[in-house]
Structure formats: structure tokens, C-alpha cells
């Protein structure tokens, strides 16, 4: 894919600063990452694609794994269009393979850190099922899967509530999941 953006509208992460808020936009499930591990967990547990584990609320494994990836373009464009003069989205990270840590790390300036609060959102059932069925360490789950956050948006603290309301109005669920602090360009989880 090839795209063009006006230089003044480019979201490079360079505006990310201490005090910014990290908003997590909910994923629709697994999206497109981690399926080698998913297949291994299912096979090792002796399950089939038409199995309906209780944790998935009546869905088959196939239905859960084939849930389409949520696309965030329209919601993000609505936020951008609301702030035509100012660039209030300081950074965007699509959470795919590598999870929150590796993807958010790519957009951080070297003088700040991102601190993620994993209690800020509810872990979708598919991830809890995979963790238990495969006896997978939490650190590995966070490295492989999106864990329910499909996109991270770094915004000014002053505009965070307004942007959350706009995302909700655009039909996506979002929540504050962390903050930007002084640091050295790293992402970590609050214990």
C-alpha cells in the first residue's frame, strides 16, 4: 500500500511528551497475529475448530479465530477532523505482533517512557482461554497478542477526555491505558 499525507498532518511520534495519555482502542479479538501459537494451543489441548470452550460464550474456536480485524481509520479520521488546526494525536501504534510493548516502543522519542496499566481494560475471554489452555506465561502472551488493544493513541492529557468521547461516538471502545513519563524510550507495565 502506498499513501500520501500532508507533512503538517504527519503523526510521527515526535510530539509525544511527558504527561501525555495513552488511549487504548479495543481490538475485536485476535486480529491477525499469533496464529502459530493459537494452532499449537488448540492441537496440544486436543481441541477441534468446532469445539465450544465455555470461556468463549458459545462460540466455536473457528468463529472466534475468524472474527474480522477491526479497522480504525474512520474513528481516527473523525478525531483528526475535529482538531483541524492542532495536532492532538501525538502518536499512533497499531498493536500487532510484538504486542503493546514492541509496537508502542517504535514511536517513542528517546527522552520519554510509556507506562501501561494492564488493569485499565478487561482482558477479552479468548486471551484468557489461550493462556490457560496453553499454560502460557503472561509475558509471552503480551509479546505475541494484542491482549484486547488493537491501537494505541498517544494524546495530550488536556484533550484525552474529549478524544475518548469522540472515539466512542465513532463506534469504537477506548480507555486510558497508560501515561508518558520522563525516561529513555521504553515501554513497561505497571505492576
PDB file of C-alpha atoms in Angstrom:
ATOM      1  CA  UNK A   1       0.000   0.000   0.000  1.00  0.00           C
ATOM      2  CA  UNK A   2       1.151   3.495  -0.763  1.00  0.00           C
ATOM      3  CA  UNK A   3      -0.214   6.627   0.825  1.00  0.00           C
ATOM      4  CA  UNK A   4       0.325  10.349   0.821  1.00  0.00           C
ATOM      5  CA  UNK A   5      -0.078  12.681   3.774  1.00  0.00           C
ATOM      6  CA  UNK A   6       0.449  16.410   4.109  1.00  0.00           C
ATOM      7  CA  UNK A   7       3.618  16.995   6.129  1.00  0.00           C
ATOM      8  CA  UNK A   8       1.768  19.105   8.715  1.00  0.00           C
ATOM      9  CA  UNK A   9      -0.682  16.204   9.308  1.00  0.00           C
ATOM     10  CA  UNK A  10       2.008  13.536   9.697  1.00  0.00           C
ATOM     11  CA  UNK A  11       1.807  11.620  13.003  1.00  0.00           C
ATOM     12  CA  UNK A  12       5.428  10.655  13.601  1.00  0.00           C
ATOM     13  CA  UNK A  13       5.525  10.386  17.394  1.00  0.00           C
ATOM     14  CA  UNK A  14       7.839  13.393  17.641  1.00  0.00           C
ATOM     15  CA  UNK A  15       5.163  15.340  19.571  1.00  0.00           C
ATOM     16  CA  UNK A  16       4.920  12.722  22.336  1.00  0.00           C
ATOM     17  CA  UNK A  17       5.812  14.387  25.627  1.00  0.00           C
ATOM     18  CA  UNK A  18       5.860  13.778  29.348  1.00  0.00           C
ATOM     19  CA  UNK A  19       2.307  13.983  30.720  1.00  0.00           C
ATOM     20  CA  UNK A  20       0.602  12.656  27.579  1.00  0.00           C
ATOM     21  CA  UNK A  21      -2.050   9.969  27.976  1.00  0.00           C
ATOM     22  CA  UNK A  22      -2.086   6.644  26.153  1.00  0.00           C
ATOM     23  CA  UNK A  23      -5.547   5.654  24.964  1.00  0.00           C
ATOM     24  CA  UNK A  24      -6.125   2.028  24.066  1.00  0.00           C
ATOM     25  CA  UNK A  25      -8.676   1.293  21.370  1.00  0.00           C
ATOM     26  CA  UNK A  26     -10.273  -2.128  21.811  1.00  0.00           C
ATOM     27  CA  UNK A  27      -9.457  -4.911  19.392  1.00  0.00           C
ATOM     28  CA  UNK A  28     -12.153  -7.190  18.013  1.00  0.00           C
ATOM     29  CA  UNK A  29     -10.193 -10.255  19.117  1.00  0.00           C
ATOM     30  CA  UNK A  30      -7.014 -11.896  17.890  1.00  0.00           C
ATOM     31  CA  UNK A  31      -6.784  -9.774  14.737  1.00  0.00           C
ATOM     32  CA  UNK A  32      -4.092 -11.318  12.541  1.00  0.00           C
ATOM     33  CA  UNK A  33      -1.288 -12.167  14.935  1.00  0.00           C
ATOM     34  CA  UNK A  34      -0.258 -15.159  16.970  1.00  0.00           C
ATOM     35  CA  UNK A  35      -1.948 -17.859  14.946  1.00  0.00           C
ATOM     36  CA  UNK A  36       1.026 -20.236  15.051  1.00  0.00           C
ATOM     37  CA  UNK A  37       0.686 -20.227  18.839  1.00  0.00           C
ATOM     38  CA  UNK A  38      -3.129 -20.413  18.646  1.00  0.00           C
ATOM     39  CA  UNK A  39      -2.942 -23.520  16.418  1.00  0.00           C
ATOM     40  CA  UNK A  40      -0.410 -25.114  18.773  1.00  0.00           C
ATOM     41  CA  UNK A  41      -2.571 -24.461  21.849  1.00  0.00           C
ATOM     42  CA  UNK A  42      -5.647 -25.913  20.143  1.00  0.00           C
ATOM     43  CA  UNK A  43      -3.776 -29.004  18.909  1.00  0.00           C
ATOM     44  CA  UNK A  44      -1.953 -29.617  22.208  1.00  0.00           C
ATOM     45  CA  UNK A  45      -5.220 -29.298  24.146  1.00  0.00           C
ATOM     46  CA  UNK A  46      -6.821 -31.911  21.869  1.00  0.00           C
ATOM     47  CA  UNK A  47      -9.470 -29.451  20.717  1.00  0.00           C
ATOM     48  CA  UNK A  48     -11.023 -29.064  17.304  1.00  0.00           C
ATOM     49  CA  UNK A  49     -12.016 -25.918  15.429  1.00  0.00           C
ATOM     50  CA  UNK A  50     -15.692 -26.703  16.089  1.00  0.00           C
ATOM     51  CA  UNK A  51     -15.057 -27.037  19.850  1.00  0.00           C
ATOM     52  CA  UNK A  52     -17.025 -24.577  22.005  1.00  0.00           C
ATOM     53  CA  UNK A  53     -14.985 -23.863  25.144  1.00  0.00           C
ATOM     54  CA  UNK A  54     -17.139 -22.421  27.949  1.00  0.00           C
ATOM     55  CA  UNK A  55     -14.870 -19.364  28.138  1.00  0.00           C
ATOM     56  CA  UNK A  56     -15.906 -18.293  24.614  1.00  0.00           C
ATOM     57  CA  UNK A  57     -19.599 -17.943  25.444  1.00  0.00           C
ATOM     58  CA  UNK A  58     -20.968 -20.438  22.938  1.00  0.00           C
ATOM     59  CA  UNK A  59     -18.699 -19.516  20.025  1.00  0.00           C
ATOM     60  CA  UNK A  60     -16.650 -22.183  18.311  1.00  0.00           C
ATOM     61  CA  UNK A  61     -12.881 -21.798  18.173  1.00  0.00           C
ATOM     62  CA  UNK A  62     -13.200 -21.234  14.421  1.00  0.00           C
ATOM     63  CA  UNK A  63     -15.760 -18.433  14.897  1.00  0.00           C
ATOM     64  CA  UNK A  64     -13.572 -16.738  17.497  1.00  0.00           C
ATOM     65  CA  UNK A  65     -10.399 -17.032  15.445  1.00  0.00           C
ATOM     66  CA  UNK A  66     -12.094 -15.793  12.264  1.00  0.00           C
ATOM     67  CA  UNK A  67     -13.544 -12.654  13.864  1.00  0.00           C
ATOM     68  CA  UNK A  68     -12.590  -9.908  11.410  1.00  0.00           C
ATOM     69  CA  UNK A  69      -9.853  -7.470  12.394  1.00  0.00           C
ATOM     70  CA  UNK A  70     -11.249  -4.120  13.468  1.00  0.00           C
ATOM     71  CA  UNK A  71     -10.082  -1.263  11.256  1.00  0.00           C
ATOM     72  CA  UNK A  72      -9.712   2.142  12.955  1.00  0.00           C
ATOM     73  CA  UNK A  73      -9.371   4.520  10.009  1.00  0.00           C
ATOM     74  CA  UNK A  74     -12.783   6.192  10.265  1.00  0.00           C
ATOM     75  CA  UNK A  75     -12.602   6.719  14.030  1.00  0.00           C
ATOM     76  CA  UNK A  76      -9.117   8.221  13.811  1.00  0.00           C
ATOM     77  CA  UNK A  77     -10.116  10.442  10.892  1.00  0.00           C
ATOM     78  CA  UNK A  78     -13.062  11.758  12.903  1.00  0.00           C
ATOM     79  CA  UNK A  79     -10.705  12.742  15.718  1.00  0.00           C
ATOM     80  CA  UNK A  80      -8.291  14.357  13.258  1.00  0.00           C
ATOM     81  CA  UNK A  81     -11.094  16.273  11.570  1.00  0.00           C
ATOM     82  CA  UNK A  82     -12.262  17.598  14.933  1.00  0.00           C
ATOM     83  CA  UNK A  83      -8.806  19.122  15.526  1.00  0.00           C
ATOM     84  CA  UNK A  84      -8.068  20.655  12.141  1.00  0.00           C
ATOM     85  CA  UNK A  85      -5.773  23.389  13.473  1.00  0.00           C
ATOM     86  CA  UNK A  86      -3.843  21.491  16.157  1.00  0.00           C
ATOM     87  CA  UNK A  87      -2.256  18.062  16.025  1.00  0.00           C
ATOM     88  CA  UNK A  88      -3.712  16.494  19.175  1.00  0.00           C
ATOM     89  CA  UNK A  89      -2.864  12.933  18.210  1.00  0.00           C
ATOM     90  CA  UNK A  90       0.813  12.810  19.162  1.00  0.00           C
ATOM     91  CA  UNK A  91       1.389   9.171  18.277  1.00  0.00           C
ATOM     92  CA  UNK A  92      -0.345   6.066  16.914  1.00  0.00           C
ATOM     93  CA  UNK A  93       0.756   2.461  17.218  1.00  0.00           C
ATOM     94  CA  UNK A  94      -1.090  -0.447  15.628  1.00  0.00           C
ATOM     95  CA  UNK A  95      -0.821  -3.296  18.128  1.00  0.00           C
ATOM     96  CA  UNK A  96       0.070  -6.393  16.160  1.00  0.00           C
ATOM     97  CA  UNK A  97       2.833  -8.979  16.555  1.00  0.00           C
ATOM     98  CA  UNK A  98       5.083  -7.797  19.360  1.00  0.00           C
ATOM     99  CA  UNK A  99       2.136  -6.606  21.419  1.00  0.00           C
ATOM    100  CA  UNK A 100       1.797  -3.225  23.076  1.00  0.00           C
ATOM    101  CA  UNK A 101       5.382  -3.088  24.262  1.00  0.00           C
ATOM    102  CA  UNK A 102       7.200  -3.588  20.950  1.00  0.00           C
ATOM    103  CA  UNK A 103       4.773  -1.542  18.844  1.00  0.00           C
ATOM    104  CA  UNK A 104       4.464   1.454  21.150  1.00  0.00           C
ATOM    105  CA  UNK A 105       8.243   1.395  21.666  1.00  0.00           C
ATOM    106  CA  UNK A 106       8.724   2.173  17.946  1.00  0.00           C
ATOM    107  CA  UNK A 107       7.084   5.588  18.158  1.00  0.00           C
ATOM    108  CA  UNK A 108       8.510   6.873  21.456  1.00  0.00           C
ATOM    109  CA  UNK A 109      11.038   9.694  21.418  1.00  0.00           C
ATOM    110  CA  UNK A 110      14.227   8.761  23.311  1.00  0.00           C
ATOM    111  CA  UNK A 111      13.543  11.074  26.282  1.00  0.00           C
ATOM    112  CA  UNK A 112      10.219   9.524  27.412  1.00  0.00           C
ATOM    113  CA  UNK A 113       8.831   6.194  28.613  1.00  0.00           C
ATOM    114  CA  UNK A 114       5.345   4.724  28.322  1.00  0.00           C
ATOM    115  CA  UNK A 115       3.878   3.151  31.457  1.00  0.00           C
ATOM    116  CA  UNK A 116       0.965   0.795  30.733  1.00  0.00           C
ATOM    117  CA  UNK A 117      -1.633  -0.119  33.358  1.00  0.00           C
ATOM    118  CA  UNK A 118      -2.871  -3.620  32.435  1.00  0.00           C
ATOM    119  CA  UNK A 119      -5.789  -3.286  34.875  1.00  0.00           C
ATOM    120  CA  UNK A 120      -7.219  -0.392  32.821  1.00  0.00           C
ATOM    121  CA  UNK A 121      -9.149  -2.695  30.476  1.00  0.00           C
ATOM    122  CA  UNK A 122     -10.792  -6.080  30.683  1.00  0.00           C
ATOM    123  CA  UNK A 123      -8.899  -8.910  29.023  1.00  0.00           C
ATOM    124  CA  UNK A 124     -11.135 -10.440  26.327  1.00  0.00           C
ATOM    125  CA  UNK A 125     -12.081 -14.086  27.031  1.00  0.00           C
ATOM    126  CA  UNK A 126     -10.148 -15.514  24.053  1.00  0.00           C
ATOM    127  CA  UNK A 127      -6.842 -14.400  25.561  1.00  0.00           C
ATOM    128  CA  UNK A 128      -7.621 -15.828  28.991  1.00  0.00           C
ATOM    129  CA  UNK A 129      -8.706 -19.094  27.334  1.00  0.00           C
ATOM    130  CA  UNK A 130      -5.471 -19.349  25.332  1.00  0.00           C
ATOM    131  CA  UNK A 131      -3.334 -18.538  28.369  1.00  0.00           C
ATOM    132  CA  UNK A 132      -4.991 -21.231  30.490  1.00  0.00           C
ATOM    133  CA  UNK A 133      -5.319 -23.888  27.764  1.00  0.00           C
ATOM    134  CA  UNK A 134      -1.708 -23.433  26.686  1.00  0.00           C
ATOM    135  CA  UNK A 135      -0.240 -22.622  30.111  1.00  0.00           C
ATOM    136  CA  UNK A 136       1.413 -19.595  28.530  1.00  0.00           C
ATOM    137  CA  UNK A 137       3.352 -17.106  30.635  1.00  0.00           C
ATOM    138  CA  UNK A 138       1.830 -13.614  30.793  1.00  0.00           C
ATOM    139  CA  UNK A 139       4.995 -12.068  29.325  1.00  0.00           C
ATOM    140  CA  UNK A 140       4.704 -14.363  26.287  1.00  0.00           C
ATOM    141  CA  UNK A 141       1.010 -13.544  25.882  1.00  0.00           C
ATOM    142  CA  UNK A 142       1.851  -9.830  25.905  1.00  0.00           C
ATOM    143  CA  UNK A 143       4.640 -10.370  23.364  1.00  0.00           C
ATOM    144  CA  UNK A 144       2.532 -12.370  20.907  1.00  0.00           C
ATOM    145  CA  UNK A 145      -1.007 -10.979  21.182  1.00  0.00           C
ATOM    146  CA  UNK A 146      -2.723  -7.592  21.270  1.00  0.00           C
ATOM    147  CA  UNK A 147      -4.409  -8.586  24.583  1.00  0.00           C
ATOM    148  CA  UNK A 148      -7.536  -6.622  23.663  1.00  0.00           C
ATOM    149  CA  UNK A 149      -5.895  -3.386  22.498  1.00  0.00           C
ATOM    150  CA  UNK A 150      -5.765  -3.033  18.718  1.00  0.00           C
ATOM    151  CA  UNK A 151      -4.452   0.522  18.543  1.00  0.00           C
ATOM    152  CA  UNK A 152      -2.659   2.803  20.986  1.00  0.00           C
ATOM    153  CA  UNK A 153      -3.157   6.537  20.609  1.00  0.00           C
ATOM    154  CA  UNK A 154      -0.947   8.997  22.484  1.00  0.00           C
ATOM    155  CA  UNK A 155      -2.686  12.314  23.122  1.00  0.00           C
ATOM    156  CA  UNK A 156      -2.344  15.458  25.184  1.00  0.00           C
ATOM    157  CA  UNK A 157      -3.719  14.975  28.703  1.00  0.00           C
ATOM    158  CA  UNK A 158      -5.829  18.121  28.231  1.00  0.00           C
ATOM    159  CA  UNK A 159      -7.726  16.604  25.275  1.00  0.00           C
ATOM    160  CA  UNK A 160      -7.853  12.955  26.394  1.00  0.00           C
ATOM    161  CA  UNK A 161     -11.464  13.035  27.678  1.00  0.00           C
ATOM    162  CA  UNK A 162     -12.720  14.792  24.564  1.00  0.00           C
ATOM    163  CA  UNK A 163     -10.900  12.346  22.293  1.00  0.00           C
ATOM    164  CA  UNK A 164     -12.293   9.380  24.254  1.00  0.00           C
ATOM    165  CA  UNK A 165     -15.809  10.762  23.728  1.00  0.00           C
ATOM    166  CA  UNK A 166     -15.142  11.208  20.012  1.00  0.00           C
ATOM    167  CA  UNK A 167     -13.871   7.633  19.680  1.00  0.00           C
ATOM    168  CA  UNK A 168     -16.965   6.351  21.477  1.00  0.00           C
ATOM    169  CA  UNK A 169     -19.182   8.418  19.165  1.00  0.00           C
ATOM    170  CA  UNK A 170     -17.315   6.895  16.217  1.00  0.00           C
ATOM    171  CA  UNK A 171     -18.329   3.432  17.439  1.00  0.00           C
ATOM    172  CA  UNK A 172     -15.108   2.149  18.988  1.00  0.00           C
ATOM    173  CA  UNK A 173     -14.467   1.337  22.617  1.00  0.00           C
ATOM    174  CA  UNK A 174     -11.432   3.069  24.103  1.00  0.00           C
ATOM    175  CA  UNK A 175      -9.937   3.653  27.529  1.00  0.00           C
ATOM    176  CA  UNK A 176      -6.932   5.398  29.096  1.00  0.00           C
ATOM    177  CA  UNK A 177      -4.350   2.618  29.474  1.00  0.00           C
ATOM    178  CA  UNK A 178      -1.211   4.492  30.418  1.00  0.00           C
ATOM    179  CA  UNK A 179       0.875   7.596  30.601  1.00  0.00           C
ATOM    180  CA  UNK A 180       4.039   9.090  29.211  1.00  0.00           C
ATOM    181  CA  UNK A 181       6.787   9.866  31.721  1.00  0.00           C
ATOM    182  CA  UNK A 182      10.352  11.123  31.549  1.00  0.00           C
ATOM    183  CA  UNK A 183      12.626   8.243  30.554  1.00  0.00           C
ATOM    184  CA  UNK A 184      14.705   6.610  27.873  1.00  0.00           C
ATOM    185  CA  UNK A 185      12.285   5.462  25.153  1.00  0.00           C
ATOM    186  CA  UNK A 186      10.995   2.275  26.821  1.00  0.00           C
ATOM    187  CA  UNK A 187       7.586   0.736  27.449  1.00  0.00           C
ATOM    188  CA  UNK A 188       6.806  -1.054  30.702  1.00  0.00           C
ATOM    189  CA  UNK A 189       3.825  -2.404  32.572  1.00  0.00           C
ATOM    190  CA  UNK A 190       2.742  -1.084  35.953  1.00  0.00           C
ATOM    191  CA  UNK A 191       2.608  -3.956  38.428  1.00  0.00           C
TER     192      UNK A 191
END
